[in-house]
Amino acid sequence: PNNTDRRASCLVTSITQPQISVLISNVTKHVFLTTAIVHVKVKFRRLRECRAVLDSGSQINFISKSLSNLLQLPGRKSTLPICGIGANQVQAASCIDLGIQSRTSDYKVDLICYLLPSIDSDLSACPTPKEGWKVPEEILPQLADPEIYKRRPVDLLIGGGVFFDILGMERRSFNLEALWLQDSQFGWIVTETDWKALHLEEDIIYGRLSKTNAKILKEKEVVQHYQSTAIRDADGRFVLRLPIKMNADTLGDSITMFMQEYLEMGHMQEVRNEPTIPSNSYYLPYHAVQNTSSLTTKVRVVIDASSKSSSGISLNDILMRGPTVQEDLFAILTRFRRHQHVIISDIEKMFRQVGIAEPDLDLQRILWRNEPSESLRTYRLVTVTYGTTPASYMITQCLIILAENYVRIIRKQQQS
């Protein structure tokens, strides 16, 4: 990047907007991105495998935050605005020195990679033709990305600084439409000139495998989960199950403390006489935030359910989000302005008015003691925790259910 204005331009869309591994148009043409599976150096001379995309249109290199956290390499602060297609901008706040090695050759290169929240979402899968890919047997072990057709995330972008040093001189066709193999330091890269996927069902190519459709299906799954598991206790309080999307066994260890108020209000319960910690458990980190201008809550607690456990997975990683069930802000404001008189109200500690079902309580563990001289005690939070991925949906859906129930009650009263 230019040192005078500290701006970097990047022609690949993955920096500024979601991108897919195969770009699909209305004539079913596909463009393969140049991807490779590479080894990156971590502590104690160990190597970790990751998927990289090679982009000659990018002036600098990028690494995702998730991969950076796994590598645990020291970083340097560096404020760098990054411009993409359409003059969109993001900003990198730090960079790290990264050593990269080829899986298929002795090639090594040291790069400065700027940290971004993500390089890309999972690259979309490419349907396999009925006749197969027809890659020569002797080439298969030397492919830069042996599973280019599969859905898999990209955590590294290697820019134009070394792009042409990586490419080799040889190019081969492997007799499938216009697909070619390009030699490189990372192995044979799949490229094409004008490849069309033939003999594929339209519903396989379009819609069903898209990121948007996958999001909608997940949201429907969360709604169905709520409808099938939500109950009301004897006091009328909603008690919900957490919408878990993967096995809780993937969670590792995490440690924290919490505030005495939860115990006094009955929003957490102490775990006593426990010989061993359950495998499906997670300890929530938190920190206190001061707000001196607040009339009621001078200090509040912020839960970090995205904190990685020893396995590199957080509680939020295994929870589903759910859809947005409330109206958008414009609709709310428009409805607000339609009436001469309006009533507004505030539900005190709204998230903590809804309980969590017993089977999920061990996923909301905390450590707490009143004084430093006391021994740490384990507690379980028994209400919905603000900061978990599905919290907003769970709470808002309860409000909607209550509103619908009371509409029916009021209508019956009006008719009687």
CSV table of C-alpha atoms in Angstrom, one decimal:
chain,number,residue,atom,x,y,z
A,1,PRO,CA,0.0,0.0,0.0
A,2,ASN,CA,1.0,3.6,-0.6
A,3,ASN,CA,2.6,5.0,2.6
A,4,THR,CA,1.5,8.5,1.9
A,5,ASP,CA,-2.2,8.1,2.1
A,6,ARG,CA,-2.3,4.6,3.9
A,7,ARG,CA,-5.1,3.3,1.7
A,8,ALA,CA,-5.1,-0.1,0.0
A,9,SER,CA,-7.4,-1.0,-2.9
A,10,CYS,CA,-8.6,-4.5,-3.5
A,11,LEU,CA,-10.4,-5.7,-6.6
A,12,VAL,CA,-11.8,-8.9,-5.1
A,13,THR,CA,-15.3,-8.6,-3.8
A,14,SER,CA,-14.7,-10.8,-0.7
A,15,ILE,CA,-13.3,-7.9,1.2
A,16,THR,CA,-16.4,-5.8,1.0
A,17,GLN,CA,-19.3,-8.2,0.4
A,18,PRO,CA,-20.1,-11.9,0.5
A,19,GLN,CA,-18.6,-13.9,-2.3
A,20,ILE,CA,-19.1,-17.4,-3.7
A,21,SER,CA,-16.6,-19.9,-5.1
A,22,VAL,CA,-18.6,-20.3,-8.3
A,23,LEU,CA,-20.2,-17.3,-9.9
A,24,ILE,CA,-23.4,-18.4,-11.5
A,25,SER,CA,-25.2,-16.4,-14.2
A,26,ASN,CA,-28.5,-17.0,-16.0
A,27,VAL,CA,-26.6,-19.0,-18.6
A,28,THR,CA,-25.2,-21.4,-16.0
A,29,LYS,CA,-21.6,-20.3,-16.6
A,30,HIS,CA,-19.2,-20.9,-13.7
A,31,VAL,CA,-16.0,-19.1,-12.7
A,32,PHE,CA,-13.7,-20.9,-10.3
A,33,LEU,CA,-11.8,-18.8,-7.8
A,34,THR,CA,-8.1,-19.6,-7.5
A,35,THR,CA,-7.9,-21.4,-4.2
A,36,ALA,CA,-5.2,-23.5,-2.5
A,37,ILE,CA,-4.8,-25.5,0.7
A,38,VAL,CA,-1.6,-24.2,2.3
A,39,HIS,CA,0.3,-24.7,5.6
A,40,VAL,CA,0.8,-21.7,7.9
A,41,LYS,CA,3.4,-21.6,10.7
A,42,VAL,CA,2.2,-21.5,14.3
A,43,LYS,CA,4.0,-21.6,17.6
A,44,PHE,CA,6.7,-24.3,18.3
A,45,ARG,CA,7.3,-24.8,14.6
A,46,ARG,CA,3.9,-26.5,14.1
A,47,LEU,CA,1.9,-26.1,10.9
A,48,ARG,CA,-1.8,-25.6,10.5
A,49,GLU,CA,-3.7,-26.2,7.3
A,50,CYS,CA,-6.0,-23.5,5.9
A,51,ARG,CA,-7.7,-22.5,2.6
A,52,ALA,CA,-6.4,-19.5,0.8
A,53,VAL,CA,-7.7,-17.6,-2.2
A,54,LEU,CA,-5.1,-16.1,-4.6
A,55,ASP,CA,-6.1,-12.7,-5.8
A,56,SER,CA,-3.9,-10.7,-8.2
A,57,GLY,CA,-6.3,-7.7,-7.9
A,58,SER,CA,-5.5,-7.2,-4.2
A,59,GLN,CA,-2.5,-5.0,-3.2
A,60,ILE,CA,-2.1,-6.6,0.2
A,61,ASN,CA,-2.7,-9.8,2.0
A,62,PHE,CA,-5.5,-10.6,4.5
A,63,ILE,CA,-6.2,-13.0,7.3
A,64,SER,CA,-9.5,-13.7,9.0
A,65,LYS,CA,-9.9,-13.1,12.8
A,66,SER,CA,-10.9,-16.7,13.4
A,67,LEU,CA,-7.7,-18.0,11.9
A,68,SER,CA,-5.6,-15.4,13.6
A,69,ASN,CA,-7.1,-16.5,17.0
A,70,LEU,CA,-6.3,-20.1,16.3
A,71,LEU,CA,-2.7,-19.3,15.3
A,72,GLN,CA,-2.1,-17.1,18.4
A,73,LEU,CA,0.6,-15.1,16.7
A,74,PRO,CA,1.6,-11.7,18.0
A,75,GLY,CA,0.2,-8.8,16.0
A,76,ARG,CA,0.9,-5.1,15.5
A,77,LYS,CA,-1.5,-2.2,15.5
A,78,SER,CA,-2.0,-0.7,12.1
A,79,THR,CA,-5.0,1.4,11.0
A,80,LEU,CA,-5.5,0.8,7.3
A,81,PRO,CA,-8.6,1.8,5.3
A,82,ILE,CA,-9.3,-0.8,2.6
A,83,CYS,CA,-11.2,0.1,-0.6
A,84,GLY,CA,-13.1,-2.4,-2.7
A,85,ILE,CA,-15.4,-2.5,-5.6
A,86,GLY,CA,-18.0,0.2,-5.6
A,87,ALA,CA,-15.8,2.4,-3.3
A,88,ASN,CA,-16.9,0.3,-0.3
A,89,GLN,CA,-14.5,0.5,2.7
A,90,VAL,CA,-13.6,-1.6,5.7
A,91,GLN,CA,-10.7,-0.9,8.1
A,92,ALA,CA,-8.0,-3.2,9.3
A,93,ALA,CA,-6.8,-2.4,12.8
A,94,SER,CA,-3.8,-4.8,13.0
A,95,CYS,CA,-1.5,-7.0,11.0
A,96,ILE,CA,0.6,-10.1,11.7
A,97,ASP,CA,3.7,-11.7,10.1
A,98,LEU,CA,2.7,-15.0,8.6
A,99,GLY,CA,4.9,-17.8,7.3
A,100,ILE,CA,3.3,-19.9,4.5
A,101,GLN,CA,4.5,-23.2,3.2
A,102,SER,CA,3.3,-25.2,0.2
A,103,ARG,CA,1.8,-28.7,0.7
A,104,THR,CA,3.2,-30.0,-2.6
A,105,SER,CA,6.6,-28.4,-2.9
A,106,ASP,CA,9.4,-26.7,-0.9
A,107,TYR,CA,8.1,-23.3,-1.6
A,108,LYS,CA,7.9,-20.9,1.4
A,109,VAL,CA,7.0,-17.3,1.7
A,110,ASP,CA,6.7,-14.7,4.6
A,111,LEU,CA,3.8,-12.3,4.3
A,112,ILE,CA,2.4,-9.4,6.2
A,113,CYS,CA,-1.3,-10.1,6.5
A,114,TYR,CA,-3.9,-7.5,7.7
A,115,LEU,CA,-6.6,-8.7,10.0
A,116,LEU,CA,-10.3,-8.6,9.0
A,117,PRO,CA,-13.3,-10.0,10.8
A,118,SER,CA,-13.7,-12.4,7.9
A,119,ILE,CA,-12.3,-12.9,4.5
A,120,ASP,CA,-15.4,-14.6,3.2
A,121,SER,CA,-18.3,-16.9,4.3
A,122,ASP,CA,-18.1,-20.5,3.2
A,123,LEU,CA,-17.6,-20.6,-0.6
A,124,SER,CA,-20.6,-22.2,-2.2
A,125,ALA,CA,-20.2,-25.8,-3.4
A,126,CYS,CA,-20.0,-26.6,-7.2
A,127,PRO,CA,-22.2,-29.5,-8.3
A,128,THR,CA,-20.2,-32.4,-9.7
A,129,PRO,CA,-20.9,-33.3,-13.4
A,130,LYS,CA,-22.4,-36.7,-14.0
A,131,GLU,CA,-19.4,-37.8,-15.9
A,132,GLY,CA,-17.1,-36.7,-13.1
A,133,TRP,CA,-14.2,-34.2,-13.1
A,134,LYS,CA,-11.8,-36.4,-15.2
A,135,VAL,CA,-8.7,-35.1,-13.4
A,136,PRO,CA,-5.7,-37.3,-14.4
A,137,GLU,CA,-4.8,-39.8,-11.7
A,138,GLU,CA,-1.2,-38.6,-11.5
A,139,ILE,CA,-2.4,-35.0,-10.9
A,140,LEU,CA,-4.8,-35.7,-8.1
A,141,PRO,CA,-2.2,-35.7,-5.2
A,142,GLN,CA,-0.7,-32.5,-6.6
A,143,LEU,CA,-3.9,-30.4,-6.7
A,144,ALA,CA,-3.6,-27.1,-4.9
A,145,ASP,CA,-7.2,-27.5,-3.6
A,146,PRO,CA,-8.3,-31.1,-3.8
A,147,GLU,CA,-11.8,-30.3,-2.8
A,148,ILE,CA,-12.4,-27.1,-4.8
A,149,TYR,CA,-16.0,-28.2,-5.5
A,150,LYS,CA,-16.9,-28.5,-1.7
A,151,ARG,CA,-18.3,-25.8,0.6
A,152,ARG,CA,-15.5,-24.6,2.8
A,153,PRO,CA,-14.5,-21.3,4.4
A,154,VAL,CA,-11.6,-19.1,3.2
A,155,ASP,CA,-9.4,-17.7,6.0
A,156,LEU,CA,-6.5,-16.3,4.0
A,157,LEU,CA,-6.2,-14.0,0.9
A,158,ILE,CA,-2.8,-13.8,-0.8
A,159,GLY,CA,-2.5,-10.7,-2.9
A,160,GLY,CA,-0.8,-9.5,-6.0
A,161,GLY,CA,2.6,-9.0,-4.3
A,162,VAL,CA,3.5,-12.7,-4.7
A,163,PHE,CA,0.7,-13.9,-7.0
A,164,PHE,CA,2.8,-14.1,-10.2
A,165,ASP,CA,5.7,-15.6,-8.3
A,166,ILE,CA,3.4,-18.4,-7.3
A,167,LEU,CA,2.2,-19.2,-10.8
A,168,GLY,CA,4.2,-21.7,-12.9
A,169,MET,CA,4.7,-21.9,-16.6
A,170,GLU,CA,2.8,-25.1,-17.5
A,171,ARG,CA,-0.9,-25.3,-18.3
A,172,ARG,CA,-2.9,-28.5,-19.0
A,173,SER,CA,-6.5,-29.3,-20.2
A,174,PHE,CA,-8.2,-32.2,-18.6
A,175,ASN,CA,-10.9,-32.7,-21.3
A,176,LEU,CA,-14.0,-31.3,-19.5
A,177,GLU,CA,-15.5,-28.4,-21.4
A,178,ALA,CA,-13.0,-25.6,-21.0
A,179,LEU,CA,-11.5,-26.6,-17.6
A,180,TRP,CA,-7.7,-26.2,-17.3
A,181,LEU,CA,-5.0,-27.0,-14.7
A,182,GLN,CA,-2.5,-24.2,-14.0
A,183,ASP,CA,0.9,-25.1,-12.4
A,184,SER,CA,1.8,-23.2,-9.3
A,185,GLN,CA,4.1,-23.4,-6.2
A,186,PHE,CA,1.0,-24.6,-4.3
A,187,GLY,CA,0.2,-27.4,-6.8
A,188,TRP,CA,-2.1,-27.6,-9.8
A,189,ILE,CA,-4.8,-24.9,-9.7
A,190,VAL,CA,-8.2,-25.4,-11.5
A,191,THR,CA,-9.0,-22.6,-13.9
A,192,GLU,CA,-11.3,-22.3,-16.9
A,193,THR,CA,-12.1,-20.1,-19.9
A,194,ASP,CA,-15.9,-20.5,-20.4
A,195,TRP,CA,-17.0,-23.6,-18.5
A,196,LYS,CA,-20.7,-24.5,-18.3
A,197,ALA,CA,-22.0,-27.1,-15.9
A,198,LEU,CA,-24.1,-29.5,-18.1
A,199,HIS,CA,-26.7,-32.1,-17.1
A,200,LEU,CA,-27.4,-30.5,-13.7
A,201,GLU,CA,-30.8,-30.1,-12.2
A,202,GLU,CA,-31.8,-26.4,-12.0
A,203,ASP,CA,-32.9,-26.7,-8.4
A,204,ILE,CA,-29.4,-28.0,-7.4
A,205,ILE,CA,-27.7,-25.0,-9.0
A,206,TYR,CA,-30.0,-22.3,-8.0
A,207,GLY,CA,-31.5,-21.3,-4.7
A,208,ARG,CA,-31.3,-24.4,-2.5
A,209,LEU,CA,-27.6,-24.1,-2.0
A,210,SER,CA,-27.4,-20.3,-1.8
A,211,LYS,CA,-26.3,-18.6,1.4
A,212,THR,CA,-29.6,-16.6,1.6
A,213,ASN,CA,-31.7,-19.7,1.3
A,214,ALA,CA,-29.5,-21.5,3.9
A,215,LYS,CA,-30.1,-18.6,6.3
A,216,ILE,CA,-33.9,-18.8,5.8
A,217,LEU,CA,-33.9,-22.5,6.4
A,218,LYS,CA,-31.9,-22.0,9.7
A,219,GLU,CA,-34.4,-19.3,10.8
A,220,LYS,CA,-37.3,-21.6,10.1
A,221,GLU,CA,-35.6,-24.3,12.1
A,222,VAL,CA,-35.2,-21.9,15.1
A,223,VAL,CA,-38.9,-21.0,14.9
A,224,GLN,CA,-39.9,-24.7,14.8
A,225,HIS,CA,-37.6,-25.3,17.8
A,226,TYR,CA,-39.3,-22.5,19.7
A,227,GLN,CA,-42.8,-23.7,18.9
A,228,SER,CA,-42.0,-27.3,20.0
A,229,THR,CA,-40.0,-26.6,23.2
A,230,ALA,CA,-41.5,-23.4,24.7
A,231,ILE,CA,-43.5,-23.9,27.9
A,232,ARG,CA,-45.0,-21.8,30.7
A,233,ASP,CA,-44.2,-22.6,34.3
A,234,ALA,CA,-46.6,-22.4,37.3
A,235,ASP,CA,-46.0,-18.7,37.6
A,236,GLY,CA,-46.7,-18.1,33.9
A,237,ARG,CA,-43.0,-17.4,33.0
A,238,PHE,CA,-41.8,-18.7,29.7
A,239,VAL,CA,-39.2,-21.4,29.9
A,240,LEU,CA,-37.2,-22.0,26.7
A,241,ARG,CA,-34.7,-24.4,25.3
A,242,LEU,CA,-31.5,-23.0,23.7
A,243,PRO,CA,-31.6,-23.5,19.8
A,244,ILE,CA,-28.3,-25.5,19.6
A,245,LYS,CA,-27.0,-26.0,16.1
A,246,MET,CA,-24.1,-28.4,16.9
A,247,ASN,CA,-23.1,-30.8,19.6
A,248,ALA,CA,-22.3,-29.1,22.9
A,249,ASP,CA,-19.4,-31.6,23.4
A,250,THR,CA,-17.4,-29.3,21.1
A,251,LEU,CA,-17.2,-26.7,23.9
A,252,GLY,CA,-14.0,-26.6,26.0
A,253,ASP,CA,-13.1,-24.8,29.2
A,254,SER,CA,-13.9,-21.1,29.9
A,255,ILE,CA,-13.7,-19.2,33.3
A,256,THR,CA,-15.5,-16.2,34.6
A,257,MET,CA,-17.1,-14.5,37.6
A,258,PHE,CA,-20.5,-12.7,37.9
A,259,MET,CA,-22.4,-10.3,40.0
A,260,GLN,CA,-24.2,-10.9,43.3
A,261,GLU,CA,-27.5,-9.4,42.0
A,262,TYR,CA,-28.2,-12.5,39.9
A,263,LEU,CA,-28.2,-14.7,43.0
A,264,GLU,CA,-30.3,-12.3,45.1
A,265,MET,CA,-33.0,-12.1,42.4
A,266,GLY,CA,-33.0,-15.9,41.9
A,267,HIS,CA,-31.6,-15.6,38.3
A,268,MET,CA,-28.8,-18.0,39.0
A,269,GLN,CA,-28.5,-21.1,41.2
A,270,GLU,CA,-25.4,-22.5,42.9
A,271,VAL,CA,-24.0,-25.9,41.9
A,272,ARG,CA,-23.3,-28.0,45.0
A,273,ASN,CA,-21.7,-31.3,45.6
A,274,GLU,CA,-20.6,-31.9,42.0
A,275,PRO,CA,-17.9,-34.6,41.7
A,276,THR,CA,-17.1,-33.8,38.1
A,277,ILE,CA,-18.0,-31.0,35.6
A,278,PRO,CA,-20.5,-32.2,32.9
A,279,SER,CA,-19.0,-32.5,29.5
A,280,ASN,CA,-21.7,-30.2,28.0
A,281,SER,CA,-20.9,-27.2,30.0
A,282,TYR,CA,-19.6,-23.7,29.3
A,283,TYR,CA,-18.3,-20.9,31.6
A,284,LEU,CA,-19.4,-17.4,30.5
A,285,PRO,CA,-16.9,-14.6,30.6
A,286,TYR,CA,-18.1,-11.1,31.5
A,287,HIS,CA,-17.0,-7.6,32.3
A,288,ALA,CA,-18.5,-4.7,34.1
A,289,VAL,CA,-19.4,-1.5,32.2
A,290,GLN,CA,-20.0,1.8,34.0
A,291,ASN,CA,-22.7,4.3,33.0
A,292,THR,CA,-22.6,7.2,35.4
A,293,SER,CA,-25.4,9.1,33.5
A,294,SER,CA,-27.9,6.3,34.0
A,295,LEU,CA,-30.6,7.0,36.7
A,296,THR,CA,-31.1,3.4,37.5
A,297,THR,CA,-28.2,1.1,36.5
A,298,LYS,CA,-24.8,2.7,37.1
A,299,VAL,CA,-23.0,-0.6,36.5
A,300,ARG,CA,-24.1,-3.3,34.2
A,301,VAL,CA,-22.6,-6.7,33.3
A,302,VAL,CA,-21.7,-7.6,29.7
A,303,ILE,CA,-21.7,-11.3,28.9
A,304,ASP,CA,-19.2,-12.5,26.2
A,305,ALA,CA,-20.7,-15.7,24.9
A,306,SER,CA,-18.4,-15.4,21.9
A,307,SER,CA,-15.3,-16.1,23.9
A,308,LYS,CA,-13.6,-19.1,22.6
A,309,SER,CA,-13.2,-22.2,24.8
A,310,SER,CA,-10.1,-24.4,24.8
A,311,SER,CA,-11.4,-26.2,21.7
A,312,GLY,CA,-11.6,-22.8,19.8
A,313,ILE,CA,-15.4,-22.9,19.8
A,314,SER,CA,-17.6,-20.5,21.8
A,315,LEU,CA,-21.2,-20.9,23.1
A,316,ASN,CA,-22.4,-18.6,20.3
A,317,ASP,CA,-20.8,-20.8,17.7
A,318,ILE,CA,-23.1,-23.7,18.6
A,319,LEU,CA,-26.3,-21.6,18.9
A,320,MET,CA,-28.6,-20.7,16.1
A,321,ARG,CA,-29.7,-17.0,15.7
A,322,GLY,CA,-33.3,-17.2,14.6
A,323,PRO,CA,-35.2,-14.7,12.4
A,324,THR,CA,-36.1,-11.1,13.1
A,325,VAL,CA,-39.8,-11.3,14.1
A,326,GLN,CA,-40.5,-7.7,15.1
A,327,GLU,CA,-41.3,-5.0,12.5
A,328,ASP,CA,-38.5,-2.9,11.1
A,329,LEU,CA,-37.8,0.5,12.7
A,330,PHE,CA,-39.5,2.5,9.9
A,331,ALA,CA,-42.8,0.5,10.3
A,332,ILE,CA,-42.7,1.1,14.0
A,333,LEU,CA,-42.1,4.8,13.7
A,334,THR,CA,-44.8,5.1,11.0
A,335,ARG,CA,-47.4,3.3,13.2
A,336,PHE,CA,-46.3,5.5,16.1
A,337,ARG,CA,-47.1,8.7,14.1
A,338,ARG,CA,-50.6,7.5,13.1
A,339,HIS,CA,-52.2,8.2,16.5
A,340,GLN,CA,-52.7,11.3,18.5
A,341,HIS,CA,-51.9,9.6,21.9
A,342,VAL,CA,-49.4,6.8,22.4
A,343,ILE,CA,-48.3,4.8,25.4
A,344,ILE,CA,-44.7,3.6,25.8
A,345,SER,CA,-43.3,1.3,28.6
A,346,ASP,CA,-40.2,-0.4,29.6
A,347,ILE,CA,-39.9,-4.0,30.8
A,348,GLU,CA,-37.4,-4.1,33.6
A,349,LYS,CA,-34.7,-6.7,33.1
A,350,MET,CA,-36.7,-8.1,30.2
A,351,PHE,CA,-34.2,-10.8,29.2
A,352,ARG,CA,-34.1,-12.1,32.8
A,353,GLN,CA,-37.9,-12.5,32.9
A,354,VAL,CA,-37.7,-15.6,30.7
A,355,GLY,CA,-36.2,-18.8,32.0
A,356,ILE,CA,-34.0,-21.4,30.5
A,357,ALA,CA,-34.9,-25.1,30.6
A,358,GLU,CA,-33.0,-27.4,32.9
A,359,PRO,CA,-31.2,-29.4,30.2
A,360,ASP,CA,-29.5,-26.3,28.9
A,361,LEU,CA,-28.5,-24.6,32.2
A,362,ASP,CA,-24.9,-26.1,32.2
A,363,LEU,CA,-24.2,-24.1,29.1
A,364,GLN,CA,-24.7,-20.9,31.1
A,365,ARG,CA,-22.2,-21.5,34.0
A,366,ILE,CA,-20.3,-18.8,35.8
A,367,LEU,CA,-17.8,-18.5,38.7
A,368,TRP,CA,-18.5,-16.1,41.5
A,369,ARG,CA,-17.4,-15.1,45.0
A,370,ASN,CA,-18.4,-12.2,47.1
A,371,GLU,CA,-14.9,-11.5,48.5
A,372,PRO,CA,-11.4,-12.3,47.2
A,373,SER,CA,-10.8,-14.3,50.4
A,374,GLU,CA,-13.6,-16.7,49.6
A,375,SER,CA,-13.4,-19.8,47.4
A,376,LEU,CA,-14.9,-19.6,43.9
A,377,ARG,CA,-18.3,-21.1,43.6
A,378,THR,CA,-20.0,-22.4,40.4
A,379,TYR,CA,-23.4,-21.0,39.5
A,380,ARG,CA,-25.8,-21.6,36.6
A,381,LEU,CA,-27.7,-18.7,35.0
A,382,VAL,CA,-31.4,-19.8,34.9
A,383,THR,CA,-32.7,-17.0,32.6
A,384,VAL,CA,-32.1,-15.9,29.0
A,385,THR,CA,-28.7,-14.3,28.9
A,386,TYR,CA,-28.2,-11.1,26.9
A,387,GLY,CA,-25.3,-11.5,24.6
A,388,THR,CA,-26.1,-15.1,23.4
A,389,THR,CA,-26.9,-15.4,19.7
A,390,PRO,CA,-30.6,-16.3,19.9
A,391,ALA,CA,-31.4,-14.1,22.9
A,392,SER,CA,-33.2,-11.3,20.9
A,393,TYR,CA,-35.3,-13.8,19.0
A,394,MET,CA,-36.3,-15.8,22.1
A,395,ILE,CA,-37.4,-12.7,24.0
A,396,THR,CA,-39.2,-11.0,21.2
A,397,GLN,CA,-41.0,-14.2,20.3
A,398,CYS,CA,-42.3,-14.4,23.9
A,399,LEU,CA,-43.6,-10.9,23.6
A,400,ILE,CA,-45.4,-11.7,20.4
A,401,ILE,CA,-47.0,-14.8,21.9
A,402,LEU,CA,-48.2,-12.8,24.9
A,403,ALA,CA,-49.6,-10.1,22.7
A,404,GLU,CA,-51.5,-12.6,20.6
A,405,ASN,CA,-52.9,-14.4,23.7
A,406,TYR,CA,-54.1,-11.1,25.2
A,407,VAL,CA,-55.6,-10.0,22.0
A,408,ARG,CA,-57.9,-13.1,22.1
A,409,ILE,CA,-58.7,-12.5,25.7
A,410,ILE,CA,-59.6,-8.9,25.2
A,411,ARG,CA,-61.8,-9.7,22.2
A,412,LYS,CA,-63.6,-12.3,24.2
A,413,GLN,CA,-64.2,-9.8,27.0
A,414,GLN,CA,-65.5,-7.2,24.5
A,415,GLN,CA,-67.9,-9.7,23.0
A,416,SER,CA,-69.3,-10.8,26.4
